[in-house]
Structure formats: structure tokens, C-alpha cells
PDB file of C-alpha atoms and ligand atoms in Angstrom:
ATOM      1  CA  MET A   1      67.372 -19.770 -82.808  1.00 50.00           C
ATOM      2  CA  ARG A   2      65.435 -17.462 -80.522  1.00 55.00           C
ATOM      3  CA  CYS A   3      68.520 -15.307 -80.195  1.00 55.00           C
ATOM      4  CA  LEU A   4      68.974 -15.152 -83.946  1.00 58.00           C
ATOM      5  CA  ALA A   5      65.307 -14.187 -84.360  1.00 59.00           C
ATOM      6  CA  LEU A   6      65.797 -11.400 -81.836  1.00 56.00           C
ATOM      7  CA  VAL A   7      68.871 -10.156 -83.651  1.00 56.00           C
ATOM      8  CA  LEU A   8      66.954 -10.179 -86.941  1.00 56.00           C
ATOM      9  CA  LEU A   9      63.972  -8.414 -85.374  1.00 56.00           C
ATOM     10  CA  THR A  10      66.233  -5.793 -83.802  1.00 55.00           C
ATOM     11  CA  SER A  11      67.961  -5.124 -87.082  1.00 53.00           C
ATOM     12  CA  ILE A  12      64.620  -4.851 -88.895  1.00 51.00           C
ATOM     13  CA  CYS A  13      63.391  -2.377 -86.259  1.00 52.00           C
ATOM     14  CA  GLN A  14      66.539  -0.305 -86.583  1.00 52.00           C
ATOM     15  CA  ALA A  15      66.322  -0.380 -90.367  1.00 53.00           C
ATOM     16  CA  ALA A  16      62.762   0.910 -90.139  1.00 80.00           C
ATOM     17  CA  GLN A  17      63.825   3.955 -88.157  1.00 96.00           C
ATOM     18  CA  ILE A  18      64.134   7.232 -90.022  1.00 98.00           C
ATOM     19  CA  ARG A  19      67.747   8.331 -90.335  1.00 98.00           C
ATOM     20  CA  ALA A  20      68.026  11.979 -89.266  1.00 98.00           C
ATOM     21  CA  LEU A  21      71.037  14.308 -89.168  1.00 98.00           C
ATOM     22  CA  ILE A  22      71.201  17.467 -87.061  1.00 99.00           C
ATOM     23  CA  ILE A  23      73.702  20.088 -88.180  1.00 98.00           C
ATOM     24  CA  ASP A  24      75.212  22.505 -85.659  1.00 98.00           C
ATOM     25  CA  GLY A  25      78.586  23.939 -84.642  1.00 98.00           C
ATOM     26  CA  GLN A  26      77.940  27.639 -85.221  1.00 98.00           C
ATOM     27  CA  ASN A  27      74.945  29.736 -84.253  1.00 98.00           C
ATOM     28  CA  ASN A  28      74.393  32.991 -82.384  1.00 97.00           C
ATOM     29  CA  HIS A  29      72.129  30.845 -80.172  1.00 98.00           C
ATOM     30  CA  GLN A  30      73.150  28.204 -77.621  1.00 98.00           C
ATOM     31  CA  TRP A  31      73.342  25.227 -79.969  1.00 98.00           C
ATOM     32  CA  GLN A  32      75.400  23.279 -77.409  1.00 98.00           C
ATOM     33  CA  LEU A  33      72.313  23.264 -75.174  1.00 98.00           C
ATOM     34  CA  THR A  34      69.583  22.987 -77.798  1.00 98.00           C
ATOM     35  CA  THR A  35      70.935  20.255 -80.099  1.00 98.00           C
ATOM     36  CA  PRO A  36      70.746  17.593 -77.325  1.00 98.00           C
ATOM     37  CA  LEU A  37      67.104  18.594 -76.727  1.00 98.00           C
ATOM     38  CA  LEU A  38      66.255  18.369 -80.429  1.00 98.00           C
ATOM     39  CA  LYS A  39      67.955  14.949 -80.573  1.00 98.00           C
ATOM     40  CA  LYS A  40      66.076  13.797 -77.477  1.00 98.00           C
ATOM     41  CA  ALA A  41      62.754  14.957 -78.937  1.00 98.00           C
ATOM     42  CA  LEU A  42      63.365  12.833 -82.029  1.00 98.00           C
ATOM     43  CA  GLU A  43      64.548   9.798 -80.109  1.00 97.00           C
ATOM     44  CA  ASP A  44      61.664  10.005 -77.606  1.00 97.00           C
ATOM     45  CA  SER A  45      59.272   9.480 -80.526  1.00 98.00           C
ATOM     46  CA  GLY A  46      60.935   6.122 -81.211  1.00 97.00           C
ATOM     47  CA  LEU A  47      60.845   6.868 -84.941  1.00 98.00           C
ATOM     48  CA  PHE A  48      64.297   8.271 -85.555  1.00 98.00           C
ATOM     49  CA  GLN A  49      67.919   7.287 -85.458  1.00 98.00           C
ATOM     50  CA  THR A  50      69.642  10.637 -85.045  1.00 98.00           C
ATOM     51  CA  ALA A  51      73.219  11.699 -85.746  1.00 98.00           C
ATOM     52  CA  VAL A  52      74.828  15.119 -85.307  1.00 98.00           C
ATOM     53  CA  ALA A  53      77.297  16.795 -87.667  1.00 98.00           C
ATOM     54  CA  THR A  54      79.161  19.584 -85.863  1.00 98.00           C
ATOM     55  CA  SER A  55      81.019  22.028 -88.077  1.00 98.00           C
ATOM     56  CA  PRO A  56      84.435  23.500 -87.329  1.00 98.00           C
ATOM     57  CA  PRO A  57      84.142  26.412 -84.871  1.00 97.00           C
ATOM     58  CA  ARG A  58      83.613  29.981 -85.959  1.00 97.00           C
ATOM     59  CA  GLY A  59      86.649  31.407 -87.679  1.00 96.00           C
ATOM     60  CA  ALA A  60      88.108  27.994 -88.553  1.00 97.00           C
ATOM     61  CA  ASP A  61      88.583  26.631 -92.073  1.00 98.00           C
ATOM     62  CA  MET A  62      85.232  25.220 -93.234  1.00 98.00           C
ATOM     63  CA  SER A  63      86.523  23.332 -96.289  1.00 97.00           C
ATOM     64  CA  SER A  64      86.470  19.974 -94.474  1.00 97.00           C
ATOM     65  CA  PHE A  65      82.803  20.305 -93.505  1.00 98.00           C
ATOM     66  CA  ARG A  66      81.056  17.833 -95.793  1.00 98.00           C
ATOM     67  CA  PRO A  67      78.184  15.999 -94.118  1.00 98.00           C
ATOM     68  CA  GLU A  68      77.037  12.930 -96.044  1.00 98.00           C
ATOM     69  CA  PHE A  69      73.488  14.153 -96.646  1.00 98.00           C
ATOM     70  CA  GLU A  70      72.616  11.121 -98.800  1.00 98.00           C
ATOM     71  CA  GLN A  71      72.976   8.842 -95.777  1.00 98.00           C
ATOM     72  CA  TYR A  72      69.913  10.448 -94.162  1.00 98.00           C
ATOM     73  CA  GLN A  73      66.216  10.811 -94.933  1.00 98.00           C
ATOM     74  CA  VAL A  74      66.055  14.185 -93.224  1.00 98.00           C
ATOM     75  CA  VAL A  75      68.539  16.906 -92.300  1.00 99.00           C
ATOM     76  CA  ILE A  76      67.777  19.355 -89.489  1.00 99.00           C
ATOM     77  CA  SER A  77      69.618  22.651 -89.251  1.00 99.00           C
ATOM     78  CA  ASN A  78      70.468  24.203 -85.909  1.00 98.00           C
ATOM     79  CA  TYR A  79      73.184  26.180 -87.715  1.00 98.00           C
ATOM     80  CA  SER A  80      73.587  29.853 -88.554  1.00 98.00           C
ATOM     81  CA  ASP A  81      76.499  31.894 -89.823  1.00 98.00           C
ATOM     82  CA  PHE A  82      74.811  35.062 -88.490  1.00 97.00           C
ATOM     83  CA  GLY A  83      77.278  37.766 -87.508  1.00 94.00           C
ATOM     84  CA  GLY A  84      80.329  36.502 -89.367  1.00 94.00           C
ATOM     85  CA  GLY A  85      80.222  32.737 -88.951  1.00 96.00           C
ATOM     86  CA  GLY A  86      81.268  30.151 -91.501  1.00 97.00           C
ATOM     87  CA  VAL A  87      79.457  29.647 -94.782  1.00 98.00           C
ATOM     88  CA  TRP A  88      79.374  26.018 -95.930  1.00 98.00           C
ATOM     89  CA  PRO A  89      81.945  25.321 -98.657  1.00 98.00           C
ATOM     90  CA  PRO A  90      80.656  25.353-102.270  1.00 98.00           C
ATOM     91  CA  GLU A  91      80.862  21.535-102.575  1.00 98.00           C
ATOM     92  CA  THR A  92      78.700  21.140 -99.471  1.00 98.00           C
ATOM     93  CA  GLN A  93      76.182  23.685-100.738  1.00 98.00           C
ATOM     94  CA  ALA A  94      75.956  21.861-104.083  1.00 98.00           C
ATOM     95  CA  ALA A  95      75.611  18.467-102.381  1.00 98.00           C
ATOM     96  CA  PHE A  96      72.837  19.817-100.142  1.00 98.00           C
ATOM     97  CA  GLU A  97      70.889  21.250-103.085  1.00 98.00           C
ATOM     98  CA  LYS A  98      71.278  17.987-105.005  1.00 98.00           C
ATOM     99  CA  TYR A  99      70.160  15.934-101.984  1.00 98.00           C
ATOM    100  CA  LEU A 100      66.992  17.988-101.606  1.00 98.00           C
ATOM    101  CA  ARG A 101      66.133  18.154-105.311  1.00 98.00           C
ATOM    102  CA  ALA A 102      66.359  14.358-105.401  1.00 98.00           C
ATOM    103  CA  GLY A 103      63.770  14.018-102.633  1.00 98.00           C
ATOM    104  CA  GLY A 104      65.579  14.594 -99.336  1.00 98.00           C
ATOM    105  CA  GLY A 105      63.971  16.191 -96.305  1.00 98.00           C
ATOM    106  CA  PHE A 106      65.039  19.359 -94.509  1.00 99.00           C
ATOM    107  CA  VAL A 107      63.951  21.100 -91.325  1.00 99.00           C
ATOM    108  CA  THR A 108      65.046  24.624 -90.422  1.00 99.00           C
ATOM    109  CA  VAL A 109      64.750  25.488 -86.717  1.00 99.00           C
ATOM    110  CA  HIS A 110      64.513  29.103 -85.465  1.00 98.00           C
ATOM    111  CA  ALA A 111      67.804  30.920 -86.230  1.00 98.00           C
ATOM    112  CA  ALA A 112      68.728  28.555 -89.065  1.00 98.00           C
ATOM    113  CA  ASP A 113      66.516  30.848 -91.151  1.00 98.00           C
ATOM    114  CA  ASN A 114      68.941  33.690 -90.422  1.00 98.00           C
ATOM    115  CA  ALA A 115      71.707  31.789 -92.193  1.00 98.00           C
ATOM    116  CA  PHE A 116      73.279  32.292 -95.595  1.00 98.00           C
ATOM    117  CA  PRO A 117      71.594  35.466 -96.935  1.00 98.00           C
ATOM    118  CA  SER A 118      73.766  35.323-100.066  1.00 97.00           C
ATOM    119  CA  TRP A 119      73.252  31.628-100.888  1.00 98.00           C
ATOM    120  CA  LYS A 120      70.448  31.886-103.428  1.00 98.00           C
ATOM    121  CA  GLU A 121      69.184  28.302-103.355  1.00 98.00           C
ATOM    122  CA  TYR A 122      69.251  28.121 -99.541  1.00 98.00           C
ATOM    123  CA  ASN A 123      66.806  31.016 -99.477  1.00 98.00           C
ATOM    124  CA  VAL A 124      64.540  29.228-101.977  1.00 98.00           C
ATOM    125  CA  ILE A 125      64.749  26.130 -99.763  1.00 99.00           C
ATOM    126  CA  ILE A 126      63.778  27.913 -96.521  1.00 99.00           C
ATOM    127  CA  GLY A 127      61.169  30.101 -98.236  1.00 99.00           C
ATOM    128  CA  LEU A 128      61.519  33.021 -95.836  1.00 99.00           C
ATOM    129  CA  GLY A 129      64.486  34.286 -93.841  1.00 98.00           C
ATOM    130  CA  GLY A 130      65.558  37.134 -91.623  1.00 98.00           C
ATOM    131  CA  TRP A 131      68.440  39.477 -90.856  1.00 98.00           C
ATOM    132  CA  GLY A 132      71.781  39.379 -92.701  1.00 98.00           C
ATOM    133  CA  GLY A 133      70.794  42.378 -94.846  1.00 98.00           C
ATOM    134  CA  ARG A 134      67.590  40.777 -96.113  1.00 98.00           C
ATOM    135  CA  ASP A 135      65.158  43.316 -97.563  1.00 98.00           C
ATOM    136  CA  GLU A 136      62.750  43.748-100.487  1.00 98.00           C
ATOM    137  CA  ASN A 137      65.422  42.325-102.809  1.00 98.00           C
ATOM    138  CA  SER A 138      65.126  39.027-100.898  1.00 98.00           C
ATOM    139  CA  GLY A 139      61.413  38.664-101.715  1.00 98.00           C
ATOM    140  CA  PRO A 140      58.038  39.527-100.202  1.00 98.00           C
ATOM    141  CA  TYR A 141      56.694  39.559 -96.689  1.00 98.00           C
ATOM    142  CA  ILE A 142      53.891  37.013 -96.370  1.00 98.00           C
ATOM    143  CA  ARG A 143      50.742  38.570 -94.902  1.00 98.00           C
ATOM    144  CA  TYR A 144      47.636  36.868 -93.562  1.00 98.00           C
ATOM    145  CA  ARG A 145      44.684  39.211 -93.833  1.00 96.00           C
ATOM    146  CA  ASP A 146      40.946  38.575 -94.280  1.00 95.00           C
ATOM    147  CA  GLY A 147      41.528  34.833 -94.172  1.00 95.00           C
ATOM    148  CA  LYS A 148      44.012  34.833 -97.063  1.00 97.00           C
ATOM    149  CA  PHE A 149      47.765  34.833 -97.534  1.00 98.00           C
ATOM    150  CA  SER A 150      49.311  37.412 -99.841  1.00 98.00           C
ATOM    151  CA  ARG A 151      52.745  38.602-100.904  1.00 98.00           C
ATOM    152  CA  ASP A 152      53.677  42.092 -99.770  1.00 98.00           C
ATOM    153  CA  MET A 153      56.534  43.760-101.660  1.00 98.00           C
ATOM    154  CA  THR A 154      56.637  46.880 -99.476  1.00 98.00           C
ATOM    155  CA  ALA A 155      60.264  47.998 -99.029  1.00 98.00           C
ATOM    156  CA  GLY A 156      61.822  47.195 -95.654  1.00 98.00           C
ATOM    157  CA  LYS A 157      64.065  44.948 -93.632  1.00 98.00           C
ATOM    158  CA  GLY A 158      63.538  41.214 -93.343  1.00 98.00           C
ATOM    159  CA  GLY A 159      63.599  39.792 -89.820  1.00 98.00           C
ATOM    160  CA  HIS A 160      62.690  41.219 -86.431  1.00 98.00           C
ATOM    161  CA  HIS A 161      61.221  40.128 -83.120  1.00 98.00           C
ATOM    162  CA  GLY A 162      59.697  41.789 -80.097  1.00 98.00           C
ATOM    163  CA  ARG A 163      60.168  40.819 -76.459  1.00 98.00           C
ATOM    164  CA  GLN A 164      60.116  37.141 -75.576  1.00 98.00           C
ATOM    165  CA  HIS A 165      56.777  35.976 -74.249  1.00 98.00           C
ATOM    166  CA  GLU A 166      54.269  33.139 -74.347  1.00 98.00           C
ATOM    167  CA  PHE A 167      52.118  33.347 -77.457  1.00 98.00           C
ATOM    168  CA  GLN A 168      49.382  31.447 -79.279  1.00 98.00           C
ATOM    169  CA  LEU A 169      49.776  29.572 -82.523  1.00 98.00           C
ATOM    170  CA  THR A 170      46.827  29.170 -84.858  1.00 98.00           C
ATOM    171  CA  THR A 171      46.677  26.411 -87.441  1.00 98.00           C
ATOM    172  CA  ARG A 172      45.731  27.633 -90.914  1.00 98.00           C
ATOM    173  CA  ASP A 173      45.630  24.190 -92.536  1.00 98.00           C
ATOM    174  CA  LEU A 174      43.945  21.761 -90.163  1.00 98.00           C
ATOM    175  CA  LYS A 175      44.215  18.944 -92.699  1.00 98.00           C
ATOM    176  CA  HIS A 176      47.979  19.178 -93.138  1.00 98.00           C
ATOM    177  CA  PRO A 177      49.567  15.930 -91.832  1.00 98.00           C
ATOM    178  CA  ILE A 178      51.777  17.895 -89.408  1.00 98.00           C
ATOM    179  CA  MET A 179      48.747  19.542 -87.771  1.00 98.00           C
ATOM    180  CA  LEU A 180      46.043  16.902 -88.247  1.00 98.00           C
ATOM    181  CA  GLY A 181      44.346  16.063 -84.937  1.00 98.00           C
ATOM    182  CA  LEU A 182      46.106  18.786 -82.917  1.00 98.00           C
ATOM    183  CA  PRO A 183      44.164  21.663 -81.329  1.00 98.00           C
ATOM    184  CA  GLU A 184      43.610  24.557 -83.746  1.00 98.00           C
ATOM    185  CA  VAL A 185      44.883  27.142 -81.243  1.00 98.00           C
ATOM    186  CA  TRP A 186      47.556  26.453 -78.651  1.00 98.00           C
ATOM    187  CA  MET A 187      49.755  28.393 -76.273  1.00 98.00           C
ATOM    188  CA  HIS A 188      53.490  28.191 -76.860  1.00 98.00           C
ATOM    189  CA  ALA A 189      56.017  28.615 -74.031  1.00 98.00           C
ATOM    190  CA  LYS A 190      58.117  31.774 -73.812  1.00 98.00           C
ATOM    191  CA  ASP A 191      59.990  32.272 -77.071  1.00 98.00           C
ATOM    192  CA  GLU A 192      60.988  34.816 -79.671  1.00 98.00           C
ATOM    193  CA  LEU A 193      58.231  35.440 -82.200  1.00 98.00           C
ATOM    194  CA  TYR A 194      59.997  36.189 -85.454  1.00 98.00           C
ATOM    195  CA  ASP A 195      58.222  38.728 -87.636  1.00 98.00           C
ATOM    196  CA  SER A 196      58.714  40.405 -90.997  1.00 98.00           C
ATOM    197  CA  LEU A 197      60.622  37.514 -92.552  1.00 99.00           C
ATOM    198  CA  ARG A 198      61.290  37.885 -96.292  1.00 98.00           C
ATOM    199  CA  GLY A 199      62.360  35.484 -98.979  1.00 98.00           C
ATOM    200  CA  PRO A 200      61.528  33.979-102.358  1.00 98.00           C
ATOM    201  CA  ALA A 201      58.504  32.202-100.764  1.00 98.00           C
ATOM    202  CA  GLN A 202      58.206  29.860-103.764  1.00 98.00           C
ATOM    203  CA  ASN A 203      56.011  26.800-103.224  1.00 98.00           C
ATOM    204  CA  LEU A 204      55.566  28.006 -99.635  1.00 98.00           C
ATOM    205  CA  HIS A 205      52.627  26.814 -97.579  1.00 98.00           C
ATOM    206  CA  VAL A 206      51.942  28.392 -94.179  1.00 98.00           C
ATOM    207  CA  VAL A 207      50.405  25.812 -91.869  1.00 98.00           C
ATOM    208  CA  ALA A 208      50.317  27.954 -88.699  1.00 98.00           C
ATOM    209  CA  THR A 209      50.620  31.616 -87.795  1.00 99.00           C
ATOM    210  CA  ALA A 210      51.226  33.543 -84.565  1.00 99.00           C
ATOM    211  CA  PHE A 211      49.853  36.997 -83.858  1.00 98.00           C
ATOM    212  CA  SER A 212      52.711  39.433 -83.368  1.00 98.00           C
ATOM    213  CA  ASP A 213      51.266  41.780 -80.770  1.00 98.00           C
ATOM    214  CA  PRO A 214      52.383  45.434 -80.855  1.00 98.00           C
ATOM    215  CA  ALA A 215      52.133  45.333 -77.035  1.00 98.00           C
ATOM    216  CA  THR A 216      55.250  43.109 -76.985  1.00 98.00           C
ATOM    217  CA  GLY A 217      57.014  45.005 -79.770  1.00 98.00           C
ATOM    218  CA  GLY A 218      55.482  43.070 -82.655  1.00 98.00           C
ATOM    219  CA  THR A 219      53.957  44.011 -85.999  1.00 98.00           C
ATOM    220  CA  GLY A 220      50.224  43.553 -85.452  1.00 98.00           C
ATOM    221  CA  GLU A 221      50.319  40.866 -88.176  1.00 98.00           C
ATOM    222  CA  HIS A 222      49.626  37.146 -88.099  1.00 98.00           C
ATOM    223  CA  GLU A 223      53.183  36.028 -88.810  1.00 98.00           C
ATOM    224  CA  PRO A 224      54.032  32.727 -90.553  1.00 99.00           C
ATOM    225  CA  ALA A 225      55.299  30.431 -87.793  1.00 99.00           C
ATOM    226  CA  LEU A 226      55.163  26.877 -89.179  1.00 99.00           C
ATOM    227  CA  MET A 227      55.624  26.428 -92.916  1.00 98.00           C
ATOM    228  CA  THR A 228      56.328  23.837 -95.552  1.00 99.00           C
ATOM    229  CA  ILE A 229      58.209  24.374 -98.789  1.00 99.00           C
ATOM    230  CA  ALA A 230      58.391  22.088-101.816  1.00 98.00           C
ATOM    231  CA  TYR A 231      61.861  22.092-103.381  1.00 98.00           C
ATOM    232  CA  GLY A 232      62.330  19.767-106.333  1.00 98.00           C
ATOM    233  CA  LYS A 233      61.236  16.361-105.042  1.00 98.00           C
ATOM    234  CA  GLY A 234      62.251  17.405-101.526  1.00 98.00           C
ATOM    235  CA  ARG A 235      60.130  18.499 -98.592  1.00 98.00           C
ATOM    236  CA  VAL A 236      61.049  21.280 -96.164  1.00 99.00           C
ATOM    237  CA  PHE A 237      59.520  22.059 -92.757  1.00 99.00           C
ATOM    238  CA  HIS A 238      60.276  25.521 -91.392  1.00 99.00           C
ATOM    239  CA  THR A 239      59.639  26.358 -87.729  1.00 99.00           C
ATOM    240  CA  ILE A 240      60.426  29.834 -86.460  1.00 98.00           C
ATOM    241  CA  LEU A 241      60.121  28.496 -82.897  1.00 99.00           C
ATOM    242  CA  GLY A 242      62.927  27.290 -80.630  1.00 98.00           C
ATOM    243  CA  HIS A 243      65.083  30.214 -79.447  1.00 98.00           C
ATOM    244  CA  GLY A 244      66.317  28.426 -76.342  1.00 98.00           C
ATOM    245  CA  VAL A 245      65.784  25.655 -73.812  1.00 98.00           C
ATOM    246  CA  GLU A 246      62.515  27.063 -72.424  1.00 98.00           C
ATOM    247  CA  ALA A 247      60.948  27.219 -75.893  1.00 98.00           C
ATOM    248  CA  ILE A 248      62.211  23.778 -76.930  1.00 98.00           C
ATOM    249  CA  GLU A 249      60.818  22.138 -73.779  1.00 98.00           C
ATOM    250  CA  CYS A 250      57.326  23.269 -74.842  1.00 98.00           C
ATOM    251  CA  THR A 251      55.219  20.224 -75.697  1.00 98.00           C
ATOM    252  CA  GLY A 252      53.799  22.152 -78.662  1.00 98.00           C
ATOM    253  CA  PHE A 253      57.302  22.765 -80.015  1.00 98.00           C
ATOM    254  CA  ILE A 254      58.347  19.151 -79.437  1.00 98.00           C
ATOM    255  CA  VAL A 255      55.272  17.632 -81.073  1.00 98.00           C
ATOM    256  CA  THR A 256      55.198  19.910 -84.121  1.00 98.00           C
ATOM    257  CA  PHE A 257      58.960  19.345 -84.494  1.00 99.00           C
ATOM    258  CA  GLN A 258      58.640  15.529 -84.252  1.00 98.00           C
ATOM    259  CA  ARG A 259      55.786  15.588 -86.752  1.00 98.00           C
ATOM    260  CA  GLY A 260      57.475  18.116 -89.051  1.00 99.00           C
ATOM    261  CA  VAL A 261      60.660  16.045 -89.165  1.00 99.00           C
ATOM    262  CA  GLU A 262      58.719  12.859 -89.954  1.00 98.00           C
ATOM    263  CA  TRP A 263      56.754  14.660 -92.669  1.00 98.00           C
ATOM    264  CA  ALA A 264      59.930  16.133 -94.210  1.00 99.00           C
ATOM    265  CA  ALA A 265      61.491  12.658 -94.238  1.00 98.00           C
ATOM    266  CA  THR A 266      58.546  10.645 -95.560  1.00 98.00           C
ATOM    267  CA  GLY A 267      55.659  12.916 -96.572  1.00 98.00           C
ATOM    268  CA  LYS A 268      53.510  11.303 -93.887  1.00 98.00           C
ATOM    269  CA  VAL A 269      52.886  11.631 -90.165  1.00 98.00           C
ATOM    270  CA  THR A 270      52.167   8.455 -88.212  1.00 98.00           C
ATOM    271  CA  GLN A 271      52.364  10.043 -84.741  1.00 98.00           C
ATOM    272  CA  LYS A 272      49.169  10.376 -82.707  1.00 97.00           C
ATOM    273  CA  ALA A 273      48.184  13.620 -80.998  1.00 97.00           C
ATOM    274  CA  PRO A 274      49.458  13.407 -77.401  1.00 98.00           C
ATOM    275  CA  SER A 275      47.256  14.037 -74.357  1.00 97.00           C
ATOM    276  CA  ASP A 276      49.636  16.674 -72.934  1.00 98.00           C
ATOM    277  CA  PHE A 277      49.443  19.005 -75.948  1.00 98.00           C
ATOM    278  CA  PRO A 278      48.968  22.638 -74.840  1.00 98.00           C
ATOM    279  CA  GLY A 279      45.548  24.239 -74.808  1.00 97.00           C
ATOM    280  CA  ALA A 280      44.589  27.688 -76.099  1.00 98.00           C
ATOM    281  CA  LYS A 281      45.531  29.328 -72.810  1.00 97.00           C
ATOM    282  CA  ARG A 282      47.646  26.676 -71.106  1.00 96.00           C
ATOM    283  CA  VAL A 283      51.347  26.153 -71.761  1.00 98.00           C
ATOM    284  CA  SER A 284      52.544  22.537 -71.505  1.00 98.00           C
ATOM    285  CA  ILE A 285      56.172  21.715 -70.768  1.00 98.00           C
ATOM    286  CA  ARG A 286      58.149  18.492 -71.003  1.00 97.00           C
ATOM    287  CA  PRO A 287      61.190  19.307 -68.855  1.00 91.00           C
TER     288      PRO A 287
HETATM  289 ZN1   ZN B   1      66.458  33.631 -81.142  1.00 59.61          ZN
END
């Protein structure tokens, strides 16, 4: 009897876990190194049961790549076709849009917002993107000036970054579930700070910015760094952070990622603020 109870309890616990799917297989970044870290971050929280869908390699036929999005509460992209990689087949694109419109969750990590410049709905889903020929036809830049966000339709390229360095993030919505209880300003480990992203920016909410310092080749603007997007009944969390291993081992990256994935999946965050979260001037690493 005790054994049966344990089996039942175990199955209930597993059923309660959030089913997450990470997509990788092509990226101009080292997805072979970073996907295991993203998976570990989710599993360390104890909240997620995480699978990985790896696409055919670059140059191969993509027509067989059809992840079963409906089997998951949240999909995380560590995928980019930047520089001539594979675009998902039309059936997969349609299934992904349908999944999100019906209330699915999606998280785009770093270079996943470089992907698919010509896939219209993907750009609505991610809100802002970079490179791949993006420009004023892709949508506005989002500026934060005088305490307000605005849309800037100035002509110019979408997507750029200066030299990698440690930089501060500043929360612009302290009450958002992803940020609630975390320090307002925190120092991120060495990473690429994307700037000048452009996109449709519909139903886009910037929850944190990072100052892109001209001294490191940046814009002098407070760039959107952590964002949410509403798409149909679906929820999207967009983090520009996570270029490589060093950035992904940052406690600030890990915690905002864990919380962003939970929020995208359920609309809530049950995770407590950890004691090792970085301070305004102190990087914190979980190697
Ligand atoms: Zn990068």
C-alpha cells in the first residue's frame, strides 16, 4: 500500500510539473553548450519537466521538423536561422502560431530574436528583433526617455551590439510577476547588450532595460532587455540576454529566465527571490 501511495504521489508530482520544450539545432551561437545550461536552469527550479527538440542541421531538409507544441505549456527558442540557416517549414510555422494564439507560452532567448526576419507572425510574437535586414519597415525602435517608452520610426538598421561587458539591468515594472521581489537594479555578467532592435512591438511591455553605454560601443539609450508580449491568448517572454556560457551562468540570467518561463507557461510566478541574486554592482555566478 505504501508503495502504491508513493507511486501515486510521484505521478501527481510529475503531473504538476510544467512541461517545457527547448528548440535548438541551428544558431550562430553555441547552442550545443547553452541548451544544457538552459535545461539545467529549468530543472534546478524543480518546476519543469524539460524536453529538447533539435532540428536537422544547417543545410539539411527541414520538412520533417515538426515539434509537437501542443504537448507543452511553454516553448523556449534557442534557435536562429541567421546567416542562411533553415526556416521552419510552413506547417510548423502555422502550428506554432496556432499553439500560441490558443494560449501557449513562448520564450525567446538572445539570438532567437535574430531569427526569421521574413516570417511576419514570428516578428509579431517576439515584438522586437535584430539583423537579417531588419529596418524601419520592420517597425519602430522602442525608446525609454524621461521615464516613458515611445516608438521611434527613425530610419535605420535593426539590431546591433557593442563590446561584451558586464552591465546593469534596471526594472521598469517592479510589480510584474517576473520581477516582483527582485532588486530594482542588478549587475549582469559579461554578455552582449543588444541595441536598436526593431519590430512590430504590438502588445509589448518592457519590464527591464539596460543602458547601452557609448563607451562600449553602444547607443546611449536605455535598451529594452526583458520584455513580455501578449499574442492572442498566449504569453511571450523575451530576454535579450544569454550570448554564451558566461552570461547564462549569471544568477540574474538564471532567475529571470526561470521566472519568465514560468510566467509564459502559467501567467504566474511562484518562485521566491533567491539570496544569491546579484546586487547593483556585484555580479553573481552559479557555475
Ligand atoms: Zn550573441
